[in-house]
CSV table of C-alpha atoms in Angstrom, one decimal:
chain,number,residue,atom,x,y,z
N,182,MET,CA,-25.5,80.4,-55.3
N,183,LYS,CA,-23.3,80.7,-58.4
N,184,SER,CA,-19.6,80.1,-57.8
N,185,ASN,CA,-17.0,82.6,-58.9
N,186,PRO,CA,-14.2,81.5,-61.2
N,187,ALA,CA,-11.7,81.1,-58.4
N,188,ILE,CA,-14.0,78.8,-56.4
N,189,GLN,CA,-14.9,76.9,-59.6
N,190,ALA,CA,-11.2,76.4,-60.3
N,191,ALA,CA,-10.6,75.1,-56.8
N,192,ILE,CA,-13.4,72.6,-57.3
N,193,ASP,CA,-12.1,71.4,-60.7
N,194,LEU,CA,-8.6,71.1,-59.2
N,195,THR,CA,-9.7,69.0,-56.2
N,196,ALA,CA,-12.0,66.9,-58.4
N,197,GLY,CA,-9.2,66.3,-60.9
N,198,ALA,CA,-7.0,65.2,-58.0
N,199,ALA,CA,-9.8,62.9,-56.7
N,200,GLY,CA,-9.5,61.0,-59.9
N,201,ASN,CA,-6.1,59.9,-58.7
N,202,SER,CA,-5.8,60.2,-55.0
N,203,ARG,CA,-7.7,58.4,-52.2
N,204,GLU,CA,-7.0,61.4,-49.8
N,205,ASN,CA,-9.5,63.6,-51.7
N,206,LEU,CA,-12.2,61.0,-52.1
N,207,SER,CA,-14.1,61.9,-48.9
N,208,PHE,CA,-16.3,63.9,-51.3
N,209,VAL,CA,-17.4,60.9,-53.4
N,210,PRO,CA,-19.1,57.5,-53.0
N,211,GLN,CA,-17.3,54.3,-52.5
N,212,ILE,CA,-17.6,53.3,-56.2
N,213,PRO,CA,-15.2,56.0,-57.6
N,214,SER,CA,-12.8,55.5,-54.6
N,215,ALA,CA,-11.9,52.2,-56.3
N,216,GLY,CA,-10.3,54.4,-59.0
N,217,GLY,CA,-7.6,56.9,-58.5
N,218,THR,CA,-4.6,55.5,-56.7
N,219,ALA,CA,-5.8,52.0,-57.3
N,220,CYS,CA,-5.8,52.6,-61.0
N,221,VAL,CA,-2.2,53.6,-61.0
N,222,PHE,CA,-1.2,50.5,-59.1
N,223,THR,CA,-3.3,48.1,-61.3
N,224,GLY,CA,-2.4,49.9,-64.5
N,225,GLN,CA,1.4,50.3,-63.8
N,226,PRO,CA,2.4,46.9,-65.1
N,227,PHE,CA,0.7,47.5,-68.4
N,228,ASP,CA,2.4,51.0,-68.6
N,229,THR,CA,5.8,49.4,-67.9
N,230,MET,CA,5.3,46.9,-70.7
N,231,LYS,CA,4.2,49.7,-73.0
N,232,VAL,CA,7.4,51.8,-72.4
N,233,LYS,CA,9.7,48.7,-72.6
N,234,MET,CA,8.2,47.6,-75.9
N,235,GLN,CA,8.2,51.1,-77.4
N,236,THR,CA,11.8,51.7,-76.6
N,237,PHE,CA,13.2,48.3,-77.2
N,238,PRO,CA,10.9,46.6,-79.8
N,239,ASP,CA,13.7,44.3,-81.0
N,240,LEU,CA,14.0,42.7,-77.5
N,241,TYR,CA,10.3,41.6,-77.1
N,242,ARG,CA,8.1,39.7,-79.5
N,243,GLY,CA,4.9,40.8,-77.8
N,244,LEU,CA,3.1,41.5,-74.6
N,245,THR,CA,3.4,37.9,-73.2
N,246,ASP,CA,7.1,37.7,-74.1
N,247,CYS,CA,7.8,41.1,-72.4
N,248,CYS,CA,5.9,40.0,-69.3
N,249,LEU,CA,7.8,36.7,-68.9
N,250,LYS,CA,11.2,38.3,-69.6
N,251,THR,CA,10.6,41.1,-67.1
N,252,TYR,CA,9.6,38.6,-64.4
N,253,TYR,CA,12.6,36.3,-65.0
N,254,GLN,CA,15.0,39.3,-65.3
N,255,VAL,CA,14.0,41.5,-62.3
N,256,GLY,CA,11.1,39.7,-60.6
N,257,PHE,CA,7.7,41.0,-59.8
N,258,ARG,CA,9.0,44.3,-58.6
N,259,GLY,CA,10.1,45.0,-62.2
N,260,PHE,CA,6.5,45.6,-63.2
N,261,TYR,CA,6.3,48.5,-60.7
N,262,LYS,CA,9.4,50.4,-61.5
N,263,GLY,CA,8.5,54.1,-61.7
N,264,THR,CA,5.3,53.8,-59.7
N,265,SER,CA,6.1,56.8,-57.4
N,266,PRO,CA,6.7,59.2,-60.2
N,267,ALA,CA,3.7,57.7,-62.1
N,268,LEU,CA,1.5,58.4,-59.1
N,269,ILE,CA,2.8,62.0,-58.8
N,270,ALA,CA,2.5,62.5,-62.6
N,271,ASN,CA,-1.1,61.3,-62.6
N,272,ILE,CA,-2.2,63.4,-59.6
N,273,ALA,CA,-0.4,66.5,-60.9
N,274,GLU,CA,-1.5,66.1,-64.5
N,275,ASN,CA,-5.2,65.5,-63.8
N,276,SER,CA,-5.4,68.2,-61.1
N,277,VAL,CA,-3.9,70.8,-63.5
N,278,LEU,CA,-5.8,69.4,-66.5
N,279,PHE,CA,-9.3,69.6,-65.0
N,280,MET,CA,-8.6,73.0,-63.3
N,281,CYS,CA,-7.5,74.4,-66.6
N,282,TYR,CA,-10.3,72.6,-68.4
N,283,GLY,CA,-12.8,74.8,-66.4
N,284,PHE,CA,-10.9,78.0,-67.3
N,285,CYS,CA,-10.6,77.0,-71.0
N,286,GLN,CA,-14.3,76.3,-71.2
N,287,GLN,CA,-14.9,79.9,-70.1
N,288,VAL,CA,-12.4,81.0,-72.8
N,289,VAL,CA,-14.2,79.0,-75.4
N,290,ARG,CA,-17.5,80.6,-74.3
N,291,LYS,CA,-16.1,84.1,-74.7
N,292,VAL,CA,-14.6,83.3,-78.1
N,293,ALA,CA,-18.0,81.8,-79.2
N,294,GLY,CA,-19.9,84.7,-77.8
N,295,LEU,CA,-21.8,82.6,-75.3
N,296,GLU,CA,-23.0,83.4,-71.8
N,297,LYS,CA,-21.0,82.3,-68.8
N,298,GLN,CA,-23.3,79.5,-67.8
N,299,ALA,CA,-24.1,78.4,-71.4
N,300,LYS,CA,-23.7,74.7,-72.3
N,301,LEU,CA,-20.9,74.0,-74.7
N,302,SER,CA,-21.2,71.6,-77.6
N,303,ASP,CA,-19.2,68.4,-77.7
N,304,LEU,CA,-16.8,70.0,-80.2
N,305,GLN,CA,-16.3,73.0,-78.0
N,306,ASN,CA,-15.6,70.9,-74.9
N,307,ALA,CA,-13.1,69.0,-76.9
N,308,ALA,CA,-11.3,72.2,-77.9
N,309,ALA,CA,-11.3,73.3,-74.2
N,310,GLY,CA,-9.7,70.0,-73.2
N,311,SER,CA,-7.1,70.4,-75.9
N,312,PHE,CA,-6.1,73.8,-74.7
N,313,ALA,CA,-6.0,72.7,-71.1
N,314,SER,CA,-3.7,69.8,-71.9
N,315,ALA,CA,-0.9,72.2,-72.9
N,316,PHE,CA,-0.7,73.4,-69.3
N,317,ALA,CA,-0.9,69.9,-67.9
N,318,ALA,CA,2.1,68.8,-70.1
N,319,LEU,CA,4.4,71.2,-68.2
N,320,VAL,CA,3.9,69.3,-64.9
N,321,LEU,CA,3.7,65.9,-66.6
N,322,CYS,CA,6.9,65.9,-68.6
N,323,PRO,CA,9.4,65.9,-65.7
N,324,THR,CA,7.7,63.1,-63.7
N,325,GLU,CA,7.0,61.0,-66.8
N,326,LEU,CA,10.7,61.4,-67.8
N,327,VAL,CA,11.8,59.9,-64.5
N,328,LYS,CA,9.1,57.2,-64.7
N,329,CYS,CA,10.1,56.1,-68.2
N,330,ARG,CA,13.8,55.9,-67.3
N,331,LEU,CA,13.2,53.8,-64.2
N,332,GLN,CA,11.0,51.4,-66.2
N,333,THR,CA,13.7,50.8,-68.8
N,334,MET,CA,16.8,50.9,-66.6
N,335,TYR,CA,17.5,47.2,-66.9
N,336,GLU,CA,17.5,47.3,-70.7
N,337,MET,CA,19.7,50.4,-70.7
N,338,GLU,CA,22.2,48.8,-68.4
N,339,THR,CA,22.4,45.3,-70.0
N,340,SER,CA,22.7,46.9,-73.5
N,341,GLY,CA,25.7,48.8,-72.3
N,342,LYS,CA,24.1,52.2,-73.1
N,343,ILE,CA,24.6,53.3,-69.5
N,344,ALA,CA,26.7,52.2,-66.5
N,345,LYS,CA,25.1,50.3,-63.6
N,346,SER,CA,23.3,52.6,-61.2
N,347,GLN,CA,21.2,52.5,-58.0
N,348,ASN,CA,18.0,52.4,-60.0
N,349,THR,CA,16.0,54.6,-57.6
N,350,VAL,CA,13.9,57.7,-58.1
N,351,TRP,CA,16.5,59.8,-56.3
N,352,SER,CA,19.4,58.4,-58.3
N,353,VAL,CA,17.6,59.2,-61.6
N,354,VAL,CA,16.8,62.8,-60.4
N,355,LYS,CA,20.4,63.4,-59.3
N,356,SER,CA,21.7,62.0,-62.6
N,357,ILE,CA,19.5,64.4,-64.6
N,358,LEU,CA,20.5,67.4,-62.5
N,359,LYS,CA,24.2,66.6,-62.7
N,360,LYS,CA,24.2,65.9,-66.4
N,361,ASP,CA,21.7,68.5,-67.8
N,362,GLY,CA,20.6,70.7,-64.9
N,363,PRO,CA,16.9,71.6,-64.2
N,364,LEU,CA,16.1,71.9,-67.9
N,365,GLY,CA,17.1,68.2,-68.3
N,366,PHE,CA,13.7,67.3,-66.9
N,367,TYR,CA,12.1,68.6,-70.0
N,368,HIS,CA,13.7,66.2,-72.5
N,369,GLY,CA,10.8,65.2,-74.7
N,370,LEU,CA,8.6,68.3,-73.9
N,371,SER,CA,7.8,69.0,-77.6
N,372,SER,CA,6.8,65.4,-78.0
N,373,THR,CA,4.7,65.5,-74.9
N,374,LEU,CA,2.9,68.6,-76.2
N,375,LEU,CA,2.4,67.1,-79.6
N,376,ARG,CA,0.8,64.1,-77.8
N,377,GLU,CA,-1.2,66.0,-75.3
N,378,VAL,CA,-2.8,68.8,-77.3
N,379,PRO,CA,-4.4,66.7,-80.1
N,380,GLY,CA,-4.8,63.7,-77.8
N,381,TYR,CA,-6.9,65.5,-75.3
N,382,PHE,CA,-9.1,66.9,-78.1
N,383,PHE,CA,-10.0,63.3,-78.9
N,384,PHE,CA,-10.1,62.4,-75.2
N,385,PHE,CA,-12.6,65.0,-74.1
N,386,GLY,CA,-14.4,64.8,-77.5
N,387,GLY,CA,-14.9,61.1,-77.2
N,388,TYR,CA,-16.0,61.4,-73.6
N,389,GLU,CA,-18.5,64.2,-74.4
N,390,LEU,CA,-19.9,62.4,-77.5
N,391,SER,CA,-20.3,59.2,-75.5
N,392,ARG,CA,-22.1,61.1,-72.7
N,393,SER,CA,-24.4,62.7,-75.2
N,394,PHE,CA,-25.2,59.2,-76.6
N,395,PHE,CA,-26.1,57.8,-73.2
N,396,ALA,CA,-28.0,61.0,-72.2
N,397,SER,CA,-30.3,60.7,-75.2
N,398,GLY,CA,-31.7,64.2,-74.8
N,399,ARG,CA,-31.6,64.3,-71.0
N,400,SER,CA,-29.0,66.3,-69.0
N,401,LYS,CA,-25.6,64.8,-69.0
N,402,ASP,CA,-25.4,65.6,-65.2
N,403,GLU,CA,-28.0,62.9,-64.6
N,404,LEU,CA,-25.9,60.0,-65.9
N,405,GLY,CA,-25.1,57.2,-63.5
N,406,PRO,CA,-21.8,55.5,-62.8
N,407,VAL,CA,-21.9,52.9,-65.6
N,408,PRO,CA,-22.4,55.4,-68.5
N,409,LEU,CA,-19.8,57.7,-67.0
N,410,MET,CA,-17.2,54.9,-66.8
N,411,LEU,CA,-18.0,53.7,-70.3
N,412,SER,CA,-17.7,57.3,-71.6
N,413,GLY,CA,-14.4,57.8,-69.8
N,414,GLY,CA,-13.1,54.5,-71.2
N,415,PHE,CA,-14.2,55.4,-74.7
N,416,GLY,CA,-12.4,58.8,-74.4
N,417,GLY,CA,-9.2,57.0,-73.3
N,418,ILE,CA,-9.4,54.7,-76.3
N,419,CYS,CA,-9.9,57.6,-78.7
N,420,LEU,CA,-6.9,59.4,-77.2
N,421,TRP,CA,-4.4,56.5,-77.6
N,422,LEU,CA,-5.6,55.5,-81.1
N,423,ALA,CA,-5.1,59.1,-82.3
N,424,VAL,CA,-1.6,59.8,-80.8
N,425,TYR,CA,0.1,56.5,-80.0
N,426,PRO,CA,3.0,56.9,-82.5
N,427,VAL,CA,3.8,60.3,-80.9
N,428,ASP,CA,3.9,58.7,-77.5
N,429,CYS,CA,6.3,56.1,-78.8
N,430,ILE,CA,8.6,58.8,-80.1
N,431,LYS,CA,8.4,60.6,-76.8
N,432,SER,CA,9.4,57.4,-74.9
N,433,ARG,CA,12.4,56.9,-77.1
N,434,ILE,CA,13.6,60.4,-76.7
N,435,GLN,CA,13.1,60.4,-72.9
N,436,VAL,CA,14.8,57.0,-72.3
N,437,LEU,CA,17.6,57.1,-74.8
N,438,SER,CA,18.7,60.6,-73.8
N,439,MET,CA,20.2,58.9,-70.8
N,440,SER,CA,23.1,57.8,-73.0
N,441,GLY,CA,23.6,61.0,-74.9
N,442,LYS,CA,21.9,63.8,-76.9
N,443,GLN,CA,19.1,62.5,-79.1
N,444,ALA,CA,17.6,63.8,-82.3
N,445,GLY,CA,14.4,65.8,-81.9
N,446,PHE,CA,10.9,64.7,-82.7
N,447,ILE,CA,11.3,64.8,-86.5
N,448,GLY,CA,14.7,63.2,-86.5
N,449,THR,CA,13.6,60.4,-84.2
N,450,PHE,CA,10.5,59.8,-86.3
N,451,ILE,CA,12.5,59.5,-89.5
N,452,SER,CA,15.0,57.2,-87.8
N,453,ILE,CA,12.4,54.8,-86.6
N,454,VAL,CA,10.5,54.6,-89.9
N,455,LYS,CA,13.7,54.2,-91.9
N,456,ASN,CA,15.4,51.6,-89.7
N,457,GLU,CA,12.5,49.7,-88.1
N,458,GLY,CA,9.4,50.4,-90.3
N,459,ILE,CA,6.2,52.2,-89.5
N,460,THR,CA,4.9,49.3,-87.4
N,461,ALA,CA,7.6,50.1,-84.8
N,462,LEU,CA,5.6,53.2,-83.9
N,463,TYR,CA,2.8,51.0,-82.6
N,464,SER,CA,5.0,48.7,-80.4
N,465,GLY,CA,3.3,48.3,-77.0
N,466,LEU,CA,-0.2,49.3,-78.2
N,467,LYS,CA,-1.9,46.2,-76.8
N,468,PRO,CA,-1.0,46.8,-73.1
N,469,THR,CA,-2.0,50.5,-73.6
N,470,MET,CA,-5.4,49.5,-74.9
N,471,ILE,CA,-5.9,47.0,-72.0
N,472,ARG,CA,-5.1,49.7,-69.5
N,473,ALA,CA,-6.8,52.7,-71.1
N,474,PHE,CA,-10.5,51.7,-70.7
N,475,PRO,CA,-10.7,50.9,-66.9
N,476,ALA,CA,-8.2,53.6,-65.9
N,477,ASN,CA,-9.9,56.4,-67.7
N,478,GLY,CA,-13.3,55.2,-66.8
N,479,ALA,CA,-12.4,55.3,-63.1
N,480,LEU,CA,-10.8,58.7,-63.6
N,481,PHE,CA,-13.9,60.4,-65.1
N,482,LEU,CA,-16.2,58.7,-62.6
N,483,ALA,CA,-14.3,60.0,-59.7
N,484,TYR,CA,-14.0,63.4,-61.2
N,485,GLU,CA,-17.7,63.8,-62.0
N,486,TYR,CA,-19.0,62.5,-58.7
N,487,SER,CA,-16.6,64.5,-56.6
N,488,ARG,CA,-17.3,67.7,-58.6
N,489,ARG,CA,-21.0,67.2,-58.3
N,490,SER,CA,-20.8,66.6,-54.6
N,491,MET,CA,-18.7,69.7,-54.0
N,492,MET,CA,-20.9,71.9,-56.2
N,493,SER,CA,-24.0,70.7,-54.3
N,494,GLN,CA,-22.3,71.4,-51.0
N,495,LEU,CA,-21.4,74.9,-52.2
N,496,GLU,CA,-24.9,75.7,-53.4
N,497,ALA,CA,-26.4,74.4,-50.1
N,498,HIS,CA,-24.6,77.2,-48.2
């Protein structure tokens, strides 16, 4: 039985969510269930360090210094500020990303004049992933804005840029709505798009190239869990190396807009390079690299296994 586009989209949506939610992992073996939600919780401290170092590079000499200061200032819970919106962001982004990835693969097939079931090249898959990321950015930007603000609330308060606040998800949401209205959740949208669209070209491109390397002429669908995890991790590394400076600018815009209107992407870029040097755009790269490999490896492992299982169940009926 060949699934129609609507059923295929539902499978991609659920499989993408399975990469970040335990609730959808009844479709997959126990190996990928270790990914998903667990990845958010294990990776959140590294993400927190990344955002702090990107936004306030003058306060931290490096990863170890940032970790120690965060622990002494706000305790262990400081590493997990913004976990709730981070979890929502990951589930929403990857659900939309993989659903749209399936649609965009069909668009690429039409543009290239291929049949509906034709295999795409690694470059074509990368292009499909890049197109899909534009849709994912629309659901990612609001939740990532709240996450980044929560992660850097201590620094914003102690530097006098904002007044003391409750420092909760709801207090940040209310503050955004009161100050800027619903559109306030899209501070940094252009930066998010500039990060996502080229970034996911390298993400899916690196993933597919790595899968092709491990397949060595066999079908990629036959790959086991280790090659899939390594391929996903390689894709994550490719993404961050390609677009990290853009992510740094996005974090600055989203966090510092708490204290007033910020310059756009170009203005922020020029300001950072002029006042802090080009290396400031790479502040926080180390924790990002540490987090990227296992997190993205688990994501793709969960996605591929859940998708395969649902497709086999569909074809069995």
